[in-house]
Each structure stands twice: as structure tokens, then as C-alpha cells.
Amino acid sequence: MKKTSSLFKSRDLFRILLLVPFSLFALPTNAQSVLPTVSGKVADENGQALPGATVAVKGTSKGTVTSSTGTFTLKEVTSNATITVSFQGYVNTAIAVRGQSYLTVILKPDISKLSDVVVVGYGTQRKAASTGSIASVKAADITQTPVTNVAQGLAARVPGVQITQNNAAPGGNISVRIRGTNSINGSSEPLYIVDGIQISNSGGVNDVSPLSTINPNDIESVEILKDASSTAIYGARGANGVVLISTKRGKSGVTRVQLDVYQGVQNITKELSMLNATQFAQLENDVYNSPIYTDPSSLGKGTDWQDVVYRRASIQNYQASVSGGSEKTQFSLSGNFFNQEGIIISSDFKRYSLRATLDHNISKRFKVGTSLVSSYTINNNIPTGINNIDGALVTQSIIGATLGAPPTLVPYREDGSIYPFADQFNSRYREIANPVGLVTILNRNTIKRTLSNVYAEAQIIDGLSYRASFNADIGSTLNDYYSPISILGKAEVNANSGVASKGNINTTNWLHESILTYNRLFGDHSLKFTGVYAIQSNLYNDNIINANGFPNDATSNEAVQLAVNRTVLSSRTKEALNSYMGRINYGYANKYFLDITARYDGASKFGENHKWGFFPAIAGAWRIIEEPFLKNSHLFSDLKLRASYGRTGNAGAIAPYQSLSLENSGSNYQFNHIYTVGISPTGIPNADLRWEKSTQANAGLDIGLFQDRLTIVVDYYNKETKDLLFVKNLPLSSGYNAITGNFASIRNKGVEIAADARLFTGKFKWNVNANVSVNRNQLLSLEGGTNEYVLSPYSVLKVGQPLGIFKTYVFNGIYQTGETVIPGSGSRTGGVKVADLDKDGQITGADQRITGDANPSYIFGFSSNFSYGHFDLSFFLSGVQGNKIFNLSRYTFENGLGGRNVLSGMVDRWSPTNPGNEYASGFQGGRIPVSDRFVEDGSYIRMKNITLGYKLPAVKYISNARLYVSCNNLFTITNYSGYDPEVNSFGGSNTQIGVDNLVYPMAKSFIVGLQVGL
């Protein structure tokens, strides 16, 4: 205790000794006069006011932001103080007060690009020094449209990135392809990294996107790493590209409070034209050649089931955030509530999220910090998308039931209860579900998720730093399902009625990274070394109980013990990834740059002989603009040539344990008259199972013209992926059905062009951005010299062709009266005729041809932003050209099979008195071949967003306020006959792409929003 007291006394004495000279030095300062107020205006070089600029008194926590007119006021400022002013896109400026009570501050645009910084793997890099293909997207662009996850906001913003909304349901999943499809059986989704935390997305059509649990309003910036030079630092997980997401953090200076709110309505963009009651009744009579309906003309239009199921839905978002701090400590805190009703009744998505960050400088050399993002989402899901061709399952899905529901039936009884089809019209349509009954089925996903990061950073010596980070992604999902008895017809209710399930899924992903960075300048030479050691562990477990046979619907799935039959399933997996990485960045004279990267990854889930993989990359850049012959150019303000070559891996292409001998239950048997649960081998071991490896070459050119009024970025790439994981069928004599191995290779090559122009920069500002991407995909080989592999009745894998091709018969009209039906066509007079391409007098598989490619010829995006005075106007277009869609739902609903409704075009079906050549007759019995008639042009141009904003006049306590109206998915120019051309019923599949079979339709929305800064 005495020792402690002495220590405190010593410290006090030491502090006094330190304070004496500082106090003497400070005496003249204290003697300086204090100005009651210092006010002024911040403007650009053209005199245009800059609202929202940060104005602070250097060395203090005193500060403010400029109003909508660019003015500011600071109270009690010493006469010799220095005022600092900063505004995004402009050079930071410091100005001495010198006793002045009014200051005019002119900010110059930061067009040098030399100080611009981009986020790269495990750090940042000056944009001028970057050698890889990296695209950046601003937070304002991401949130320009009301999106539930960040990837939706990237659509058509970045060249080389194709984003498909697999399912337009609230919280619905998307597929992202960076420079094409890179796998067959594995994932082609990129790796997402949110503040250092790694996230993967399955792309499943009915899965909830994991990105939907992250509030897009919390995002500061997004960088997309596309070439091997940029992604090799992530080694085994970088083959499909990497999306780096940085969230907003606190900054020193004035404390800022921001409020954002918007509300709006959504409507379906398009409804399909189906037969009305009169037309349907006549079709039924034709199909069955019997007077099912005695007087069709008396039925009128009947029930429009799309009007019953689709609705006008609301969308709303509320966001509040506060951030600020001192030079020592910075903080940010935000809360968000997002609520989106679906355009299909009973579907919706709610998200509650909270985010907090804290950064604290312990001293000049030590810094610690943390970030925490926690979300709670509730998704009342409507499963859509059917993979079957025709069949009863089509009308058991929401969309299929809506389109196929007979318009002669009604949704509700007189008492308002659901009227099962089995109880209507003498149970004739009992095989079709009442779609209103289907939407009452409980199908809810409740997800709790926390992303946390804690870091400590030490400046060991000048230029040498160490950073240790500990990341966790902890998730818990509760899946609730209950199909009630009440939606069944009286004759359908039995002892097994009422179907329920309850599933709990828990995931825990841990990641530790130790990062050592050395950064020094030696005259004209710059050198930066980054070394990383990382260890990652992913844990997964689920427990699922299925039950049926409930006495009633009173308890839904909350009391599964009441069910007659119950089964329980559970599983658990664990995987680990250990990594060592090094990167050297070298620059000379700010003109020549060389980057060398190497990563060594070890993964538990690969074969014993291939646990470790090596992923190197090299890249260089030449800033031609620094050469003497261009240094003083009036045309070029930037000119840089880039090139890179490297190899990355795809660890996400395989689930755990696939290299091992697997066993599973299910082979049950009777032994001594006792029913025994059997276990049998289901997976053959493969000690040579290894990484999918992508080798990519990239060449790029960055051009700046007219003081960067026009910037252009061009990239060419060639990427070849080998050792693709592919399921190889085995002969039954082996005892196994198939084996997973490295049996294929694929190539993607293409060109990307992005342009950004500042056309006007005065009081009237006009900026435009455009990008276009061309990618060519080709399957190079399949195992054992196989040339073609059948995937479905309409799609194949074929060597020399891209993934996603359609192979069908060729539609050749309708068989007319007296015309000979070709053997093998399965048709009859009035039925579909397909071409006998090999001229052998019969229809066989040899008459099928490649009739479409789901891959687009090119994709593009275009945006334009105007501002004048208090007004701003922007619009954003996106488009896809040259791709084909197999309209499987059209195949179903152009088939006069009977018992369900069809598309209105079937009014013009063939008959002896109407010998048309397009629609088959109503008495074919479903005999319609799969032909190119259903392969349609999927090209489109979409007005993604139009926004008009107005900056409100400044008032007391409000630094800035903006009111805006926004229209999203306003119109789509396309020849596609389905709901929407942006569709993929197979979700994240790499091979079955561009298939439309009854997925959740797209919605257009109109919203009004208010942004307020305090």
C-alpha cells in the first residue's frame, strides 16, 4: 500500500513538472481575446454553396456542419484559432481566424486522385498505386433504391458484375456473378467481407439472403475485387471475386445526428393474361369432349385470381444514427427498422438492427476498437419456383395455383372462410389448391444474427504496425411451418391432416487474423509489406422435428406433441481453414508499381492428399501520365496501364466431409420381427479431392481526360478454372450411386468498360455514369472425355458451349387436317409439330438442337444525376441483352391438359374451324413436346430508379434536411412474355440458369422520404 501511495505521489509530481512549462507557454494564449461568434460560408470554386461540410476548431471538440446555404456559426472562438473545413470530393482546408468574425472558405475539388484511398484485402491502398481491377460503389448509390440487402444496390453499378433477383419476395435471395460462372456443382457466389467478417451466400431461390440481415444504410462503401491480383490475398475463397463492405464509423469533430425515413407502396409490375370463366368453361368442354359446363357464356369473367392473391403492399424504413468523437475516441451508433409487405398476401419481411462502433487511441502508438452489428429479422415466406415440367406440383405452389385456379370457382365461402376447391363443383378440381389457402400456410423464418469485431493495433516502430482482430458471426434461425386442416376439403381430412415442422439452426463462425504491416518511403521508392496469419472455424448444427396428424389447428406448430406422427432429424458439421499470407507492394517515383501476393491455405474438408493449396499472384502498373511527354498534357489528367496474373481457389465449392466415407440412416429392415433402423454407406472416399483453382490474367487501362471531367476504365480478362468439382455417376455394381471429384474445367473471358463524366460543375451540376460488360463462358472439358451431359428435358452441359444452354426440339407449327403425323412426335391432328432435322422420317432425340443460351451478350448500366439550387434529380437504367429464357411456366400454361386454367392465348387454339398454326387444340391430352417455342428473348432495359429531391431551407437546430420522392422499377422494356425477365427458378445453380417457372414476381414501388441532419 505504501509503495502504491509513493507511486501516486511520484506521478503527481511528474505531472506538475510537465505542466509548469506548458502552463507558461499557454499564458499568452489565454490572454488572447475570445470572439463571441465566428460565422461564414463554405462554397466551391464557382461560388456554389456546399451544405453538409464539416467545420471544426482545430485542437478542440467544437464544430458544426454547414446549412443548406453553406453557412455556419461557431460560438466562443479564440481570435488566433484555426478552422478546418472538409467536404467529400474536395481538398481539406485550414484557415486562421486572426480575429475575423466572418470567414469565406473556398474548397477546391480533389481531382488529383493521388490521395484517394480504396479498401483492399487487409488494408487500404492509394488508388493511384493500385494494380488490380477494383471497383468502388458509394453508399449513396447503394441506398438510392429501397433495397433489403446491399447486393441489390450493386445491380448494374459495376462492370463485370451480374446480379439476378432469383426471388423478388421481401428478403428474397439473389445471385451474384463476378466475371461469369466459375463452377458446376459448387458455388459461384462471391465472398462477402463486412468489416473483416467473412460471409457466404447460397443463392437458393427460397433462401433468405444472409445480406438481408445487414442494414444497407449502415454501409460506408463497397469495393468489388475482381482480378486475381486483388483476390489472391483471400486464396482459397477468392475465385468467385470478393465484395468488401465497410460500415460507417465515428469521426472526430462535431457530433452528428442523422434521421432517415421513407414510406411507400408497391404494386406488381405485370399480370399475366389468363382465360376468364366463359373461356375456361369452353376449354374444359373441348378437352373432355363433354358438356362439363352447360352454358359457358353465362359465367362471365368469373374470379380473377391474380387480383385476389396480389395486393398493394407497403414498405417503410426508419433510421436514426449518431456519430462523432474527439481526436482520441470516435464512436457511432445507429438503429434501424425496416418493414416490407410482399405483393402476395401474407408475405412480408421485417428487420430490426442495431450497430455500434468504438475506436479509441490509447496513445500515439496503441489503438483499440470494436464494432457490433446485431439484427433480428422475421420473414413470412411464400415458397415459389418449381423445377418440375408440368405435373400436379405446379399448381401446389402459390404462383402456379394462382394462374391455374379455375375462374369458375371462388376463394371464400359466404361466412368469409377459405373455400377449398375439393368442396366446390362436385370436387372436380380437388387436385388444385385454392391459392388463398396456400398463403395461409405458416412458413416463417426468424433469424437472430450478430456480427462482432474486436481489434487492437500497435505501432511498434515508425512504419511497422501489428493488428490483431477477432471476428465472430453468430446466427440462430428458427424455421416454423404449419399447413392447417382448415384449407382441406371435407373428403381430404384424415388422421394425418395438419402438417407441421419446427427447425432450429445455429451457426458460429470464428475468425482470428494477425496482420503485420511495414510501410516506408525511401526517396523515390515506396515499400509496403503485409503479412497475415488467420485461423477460421465454422460450426453448424440443426435440430428439426416433423409432425402430422393434429386434432385441430388451435396450436399450429407450437405443440407438435399433439401430432399422431413425429420424426426427428439432427446434424452437426465443423470445418476449419488455416492461412498464411504475404504481400509486397513496391512503387518507384509514383510511376511504376509492382505487387506480389502469395497465400497458403489449409482446409479440413478436402482430401487427405490435398489439404493445402498455394495461391500466388503478381501485378504491375505504369502511370504513363507521370512521363515527361504527358506530365503537362492538357488532354490527359490520368493515364495508367495495369496488368496482373494469379491463381485463386474455391473452397466454397464443396460441403464438409465429401472426401470421406459417409454413412447415413434410411436403409431400414426387419430383424427377428423387429423393425430396425439401418445405416448404410452413402459416400465413397476420395483422398485426392482438391480445390477448384482459377487462373486469371487481367489487363486494364485507367484514363482521365480534361482534369478528370471524364474518366474511363477498361479491363480485359481471361480466367480458366480447373479441377471443377463434378458428381460422376458410378455403375450400380460399385455399391454407390456417384462420387464427387475434380472432373471438369471452364473458361470465362471478357471486356469491361466504365465511364464517369462531370458534364457541368457550376450552379447546374450534371454527372453521368455508364458501364458495359461482355463475358464469354465456355465449358472446356468433362471427365473421361464426355462431350455432353443431360441436366433436364431442356438443358445440357456440352463441351465447347457455355453453361446454361437449352437443347430442345424445334417448333414447326401445328398438324393440320389431313397432314401425316411423323412417328415419335407423340402428337395428333391439331397438336404440336416439331422439325425432323435429321430427315430420317421420325422424331427422336437426334432432332434436338441447341436453341438458346441463358448468358447475355452484354449487360450495362447508366445513371444520370442533376442538381440546381435546392433541387436534385437522378435516374438509373439497367439492362441485359442477348440472353434467352426458358419459359417453363408458359410451357405449363399453354398446355390444354384440362382441370386448370391456361394463358389467354389459348382462346385462339386450333380447331377444325380455326386451323391456326400456333396453339395446340384442347384435346391433345397434354401431348406438347419441349420445343424452342418456349425459349424466349430475355433482353430488357429497366428504369431502376427515378428520384427527385429538394433541400429544405435551414432552420434552428437542423443543419440540413432533404425531402425526396422516388420511383423504383418504374418500367421495363422487353419482349419477354412472363412476369419479369430478371428471373432464375433454380436460384444459385451454375448450370440451370435463365429458367422461369413460377417465381415471386417483381414489384414497382413509389416512396416518399425525408433525411434530416441535426
PDB file of N, CA and C in Angstrom, residues 811-859:
ATOM      1  N   PHE A 811     -39.834 -26.063 -82.812  1.00  0.00           N
ATOM      2  CA  PHE A 811     -41.267 -25.919 -83.098  1.00  0.00           C
ATOM      3  C   PHE A 811     -41.486 -25.683 -84.591  1.00  0.00           C
ATOM      4  N   ASN A 812     -42.452 -26.407 -85.141  1.00  0.00           N
ATOM      5  CA  ASN A 812     -42.689 -26.326 -86.587  1.00  0.00           C
ATOM      6  C   ASN A 812     -44.172 -26.187 -86.908  1.00  0.00           C
ATOM      7  N   GLY A 813     -44.932 -25.569 -85.985  1.00  0.00           N
ATOM      8  CA  GLY A 813     -46.336 -25.332 -86.272  1.00  0.00           C
ATOM      9  C   GLY A 813     -47.259 -26.378 -85.668  1.00  0.00           C
ATOM     10  N   ILE A 814     -48.447 -26.469 -86.230  1.00  0.00           N
ATOM     11  CA  ILE A 814     -49.499 -27.367 -85.754  1.00  0.00           C
ATOM     12  C   ILE A 814     -49.893 -28.315 -86.889  1.00  0.00           C
ATOM     13  N   TYR A 815     -50.089 -29.587 -86.527  1.00  0.00           N
ATOM     14  CA  TYR A 815     -50.552 -30.549 -87.530  1.00  0.00           C
ATOM     15  C   TYR A 815     -51.962 -30.177 -87.981  1.00  0.00           C
ATOM     16  N   GLN A 816     -52.107 -29.985 -89.272  1.00  0.00           N
ATOM     17  CA  GLN A 816     -53.399 -29.613 -89.841  1.00  0.00           C
ATOM     18  C   GLN A 816     -54.171 -30.862 -90.298  1.00  0.00           C
ATOM     19  N   THR A 817     -55.448 -30.693 -90.560  1.00  0.00           N
ATOM     20  CA  THR A 817     -56.305 -31.798 -91.003  1.00  0.00           C
ATOM     21  C   THR A 817     -55.749 -32.415 -92.276  1.00  0.00           C
ATOM     22  N   GLY A 818     -55.604 -33.731 -92.253  1.00  0.00           N
ATOM     23  CA  GLY A 818     -55.097 -34.446 -93.418  1.00  0.00           C
ATOM     24  C   GLY A 818     -53.592 -34.578 -93.457  1.00  0.00           C
ATOM     25  N   GLU A 819     -52.886 -33.903 -92.589  1.00  0.00           N
ATOM     26  CA  GLU A 819     -51.425 -33.959 -92.582  1.00  0.00           C
ATOM     27  C   GLU A 819     -50.961 -35.186 -91.817  1.00  0.00           C
ATOM     28  N   THR A 820     -49.926 -35.862 -92.342  1.00  0.00           N
ATOM     29  CA  THR A 820     -49.414 -37.071 -91.713  1.00  0.00           C
ATOM     30  C   THR A 820     -48.586 -36.723 -90.480  1.00  0.00           C
ATOM     31  N   VAL A 821     -48.904 -37.367 -89.393  1.00  0.00           N
ATOM     32  CA  VAL A 821     -48.168 -37.136 -88.146  1.00  0.00           C
ATOM     33  C   VAL A 821     -46.890 -37.968 -88.173  1.00  0.00           C
ATOM     34  N   ILE A 822     -45.756 -37.330 -87.980  1.00  0.00           N
ATOM     35  CA  ILE A 822     -44.467 -38.020 -88.015  1.00  0.00           C
ATOM     36  C   ILE A 822     -44.362 -38.940 -86.802  1.00  0.00           C
ATOM     37  N   PRO A 823     -43.992 -40.198 -86.993  1.00  0.00           N
ATOM     38  CA  PRO A 823     -43.849 -41.127 -85.864  1.00  0.00           C
ATOM     39  C   PRO A 823     -42.844 -40.604 -84.836  1.00  0.00           C
ATOM     40  N   GLY A 824     -43.166 -40.824 -83.558  1.00  0.00           N
ATOM     41  CA  GLY A 824     -42.273 -40.395 -82.480  1.00  0.00           C
ATOM     42  C   GLY A 824     -42.588 -39.022 -81.942  1.00  0.00           C
ATOM     43  N   SER A 825     -43.464 -38.305 -82.614  1.00  0.00           N
ATOM     44  CA  SER A 825     -43.763 -36.955 -82.158  1.00  0.00           C
ATOM     45  C   SER A 825     -44.748 -36.957 -80.996  1.00  0.00           C
ATOM     46  N   GLY A 826     -45.457 -38.063 -80.793  1.00  0.00           N
ATOM     47  CA  GLY A 826     -46.428 -38.142 -79.710  1.00  0.00           C
ATOM     48  C   GLY A 826     -47.568 -37.179 -79.886  1.00  0.00           C
ATOM     49  N   SER A 827     -47.866 -36.823 -81.111  1.00  0.00           N
ATOM     50  CA  SER A 827     -48.876 -35.805 -81.357  1.00  0.00           C
ATOM     51  C   SER A 827     -50.014 -36.386 -82.187  1.00  0.00           C
ATOM     52  N   ARG A 828     -50.926 -35.516 -82.568  1.00  0.00           N
ATOM     53  CA  ARG A 828     -52.078 -35.888 -83.385  1.00  0.00           C
ATOM     54  C   ARG A 828     -52.543 -34.638 -84.119  1.00  0.00           C
ATOM     55  N   THR A 829     -53.551 -34.774 -84.934  1.00  0.00           N
ATOM     56  CA  THR A 829     -54.088 -33.612 -85.655  1.00  0.00           C
ATOM     57  C   THR A 829     -54.504 -32.529 -84.663  1.00  0.00           C
ATOM     58  N   GLY A 830     -54.047 -31.310 -84.930  1.00  0.00           N
ATOM     59  CA  GLY A 830     -54.293 -30.204 -84.016  1.00  0.00           C
ATOM     60  C   GLY A 830     -53.236 -30.069 -82.938  1.00  0.00           C
ATOM     61  N   GLY A 831     -52.240 -30.975 -82.971  1.00  0.00           N
ATOM     62  CA  GLY A 831     -51.183 -30.952 -81.971  1.00  0.00           C
ATOM     63  C   GLY A 831     -49.909 -30.315 -82.502  1.00  0.00           C
ATOM     64  N   VAL A 832     -48.929 -30.202 -81.636  1.00  0.00           N
ATOM     65  CA  VAL A 832     -47.673 -29.524 -81.969  1.00  0.00           C
ATOM     66  C   VAL A 832     -46.828 -30.391 -82.891  1.00  0.00           C
ATOM     67  N   LYS A 833     -46.267 -29.728 -83.873  1.00  0.00           N
ATOM     68  CA  LYS A 833     -45.371 -30.381 -84.822  1.00  0.00           C
ATOM     69  C   LYS A 833     -43.965 -29.850 -84.598  1.00  0.00           C
ATOM     70  N   VAL A 834     -42.982 -30.775 -84.506  1.00  0.00           N
ATOM     71  CA  VAL A 834     -41.590 -30.361 -84.378  1.00  0.00           C
ATOM     72  C   VAL A 834     -40.824 -30.821 -85.615  1.00  0.00           C
ATOM     73  N   ALA A 835     -39.725 -30.154 -85.891  1.00  0.00           N
ATOM     74  CA  ALA A 835     -38.972 -30.389 -87.122  1.00  0.00           C
ATOM     75  C   ALA A 835     -38.192 -31.696 -87.054  1.00  0.00           C
ATOM     76  N   ASP A 836     -38.250 -32.444 -88.156  1.00  0.00           N
ATOM     77  CA  ASP A 836     -37.442 -33.658 -88.317  1.00  0.00           C
ATOM     78  C   ASP A 836     -36.103 -33.220 -88.919  1.00  0.00           C
ATOM     79  N   LEU A 837     -35.201 -32.790 -88.054  1.00  0.00           N
ATOM     80  CA  LEU A 837     -33.982 -32.144 -88.530  1.00  0.00           C
ATOM     81  C   LEU A 837     -33.035 -33.102 -89.242  1.00  0.00           C
ATOM     82  N   ASP A 838     -33.007 -34.359 -88.817  1.00  0.00           N
ATOM     83  CA  ASP A 838     -32.087 -35.292 -89.485  1.00  0.00           C
ATOM     84  C   ASP A 838     -32.732 -36.006 -90.667  1.00  0.00           C
ATOM     85  N   LYS A 839     -34.000 -35.647 -90.955  1.00  0.00           N
ATOM     86  CA  LYS A 839     -34.699 -36.133 -92.142  1.00  0.00           C
ATOM     87  C   LYS A 839     -34.765 -37.661 -92.210  1.00  0.00           C
ATOM     88  N   ASP A 840     -34.921 -38.331 -91.055  1.00  0.00           N
ATOM     89  CA  ASP A 840     -34.998 -39.786 -91.081  1.00  0.00           C
ATOM     90  C   ASP A 840     -36.429 -40.286 -90.999  1.00  0.00           C
ATOM     91  N   GLY A 841     -37.399 -39.370 -91.074  1.00  0.00           N
ATOM     92  CA  GLY A 841     -38.799 -39.752 -91.093  1.00  0.00           C
ATOM     93  C   GLY A 841     -39.389 -40.051 -89.744  1.00  0.00           C
ATOM     94  N   GLN A 842     -38.671 -39.769 -88.656  1.00  0.00           N
ATOM     95  CA  GLN A 842     -39.217 -39.963 -87.324  1.00  0.00           C
ATOM     96  C   GLN A 842     -38.596 -38.950 -86.360  1.00  0.00           C
ATOM     97  N   ILE A 843     -39.298 -38.710 -85.255  1.00  0.00           N
ATOM     98  CA  ILE A 843     -38.811 -37.766 -84.262  1.00  0.00           C
ATOM     99  C   ILE A 843     -38.110 -38.535 -83.146  1.00  0.00           C
ATOM    100  N   THR A 844     -36.819 -38.254 -82.979  1.00  0.00           N
ATOM    101  CA  THR A 844     -36.014 -38.879 -81.927  1.00  0.00           C
ATOM    102  C   THR A 844     -35.185 -37.794 -81.236  1.00  0.00           C
ATOM    103  N   GLY A 845     -34.394 -38.222 -80.265  1.00  0.00           N
ATOM    104  CA  GLY A 845     -33.524 -37.281 -79.580  1.00  0.00           C
ATOM    105  C   GLY A 845     -32.530 -36.627 -80.509  1.00  0.00           C
ATOM    106  N   ALA A 846     -32.246 -37.264 -81.639  1.00  0.00           N
ATOM    107  CA  ALA A 846     -31.294 -36.693 -82.601  1.00  0.00           C
ATOM    108  C   ALA A 846     -31.841 -35.436 -83.255  1.00  0.00           C
ATOM    109  N   ASP A 847     -33.139 -35.184 -83.113  1.00  0.00           N
ATOM    110  CA  ASP A 847     -33.739 -33.984 -83.714  1.00  0.00           C
ATOM    111  C   ASP A 847     -33.708 -32.784 -82.766  1.00  0.00           C
ATOM    112  N   GLN A 848     -33.139 -32.963 -81.595  1.00  0.00           N
ATOM    113  CA  GLN A 848     -32.996 -31.827 -80.689  1.00  0.00           C
ATOM    114  C   GLN A 848     -31.749 -31.020 -81.051  1.00  0.00           C
ATOM    115  N   ARG A 849     -31.833 -29.736 -80.830  1.00  0.00           N
ATOM    116  CA  ARG A 849     -30.742 -28.827 -81.146  1.00  0.00           C
ATOM    117  C   ARG A 849     -30.555 -27.832 -79.995  1.00  0.00           C
ATOM    118  N   ILE A 850     -29.383 -27.233 -79.943  1.00  0.00           N
ATOM    119  CA  ILE A 850     -29.163 -26.139 -79.013  1.00  0.00           C
ATOM    120  C   ILE A 850     -29.960 -24.943 -79.516  1.00  0.00           C
ATOM    121  N   THR A 851     -30.919 -24.533 -78.729  1.00  0.00           N
ATOM    122  CA  THR A 851     -31.856 -23.495 -79.185  1.00  0.00           C
ATOM    123  C   THR A 851     -31.793 -22.218 -78.354  1.00  0.00           C
ATOM    124  N   GLY A 852     -30.873 -22.141 -77.421  1.00  0.00           N
ATOM    125  CA  GLY A 852     -30.781 -20.907 -76.648  1.00  0.00           C
ATOM    126  C   GLY A 852     -29.639 -20.930 -75.659  1.00  0.00           C
ATOM    127  N   ASP A 853     -29.200 -19.743 -75.270  1.00  0.00           N
ATOM    128  CA  ASP A 853     -28.116 -19.558 -74.309  1.00  0.00           C
ATOM    129  C   ASP A 853     -28.580 -18.542 -73.268  1.00  0.00           C
ATOM    130  N   ALA A 854     -28.605 -18.939 -72.015  1.00  0.00           N
ATOM    131  CA  ALA A 854     -29.084 -18.058 -70.952  1.00  0.00           C
ATOM    132  C   ALA A 854     -28.102 -16.941 -70.617  1.00  0.00           C
ATOM    133  N   ASN A 855     -26.881 -17.023 -71.111  1.00  0.00           N
ATOM    134  CA  ASN A 855     -25.885 -15.996 -70.827  1.00  0.00           C
ATOM    135  C   ASN A 855     -26.089 -14.794 -71.733  1.00  0.00           C
ATOM    136  N   PRO A 856     -26.069 -13.586 -71.197  1.00  0.00           N
ATOM    137  CA  PRO A 856     -26.292 -12.400 -72.026  1.00  0.00           C
ATOM    138  C   PRO A 856     -25.092 -12.093 -72.914  1.00  0.00           C
ATOM    139  N   SER A 857     -25.379 -11.447 -74.030  1.00  0.00           N
ATOM    140  CA  SER A 857     -24.290 -10.960 -74.890  1.00  0.00           C
ATOM    141  C   SER A 857     -23.546  -9.850 -74.182  1.00  0.00           C
ATOM    142  N   TYR A 858     -24.280  -8.991 -73.496  1.00  0.00           N
ATOM    143  CA  TYR A 858     -23.660  -7.952 -72.680  1.00  0.00           C
ATOM    144  C   TYR A 858     -24.679  -7.429 -71.676  1.00  0.00           C
ATOM    145  N   ILE A 859     -24.169  -6.857 -70.594  1.00  0.00           N
ATOM    146  CA  ILE A 859     -25.004  -6.208 -69.589  1.00  0.00           C
ATOM    147  C   ILE A 859     -24.513  -4.773 -69.431  1.00  0.00           C
TER     148      ILE A 859
END
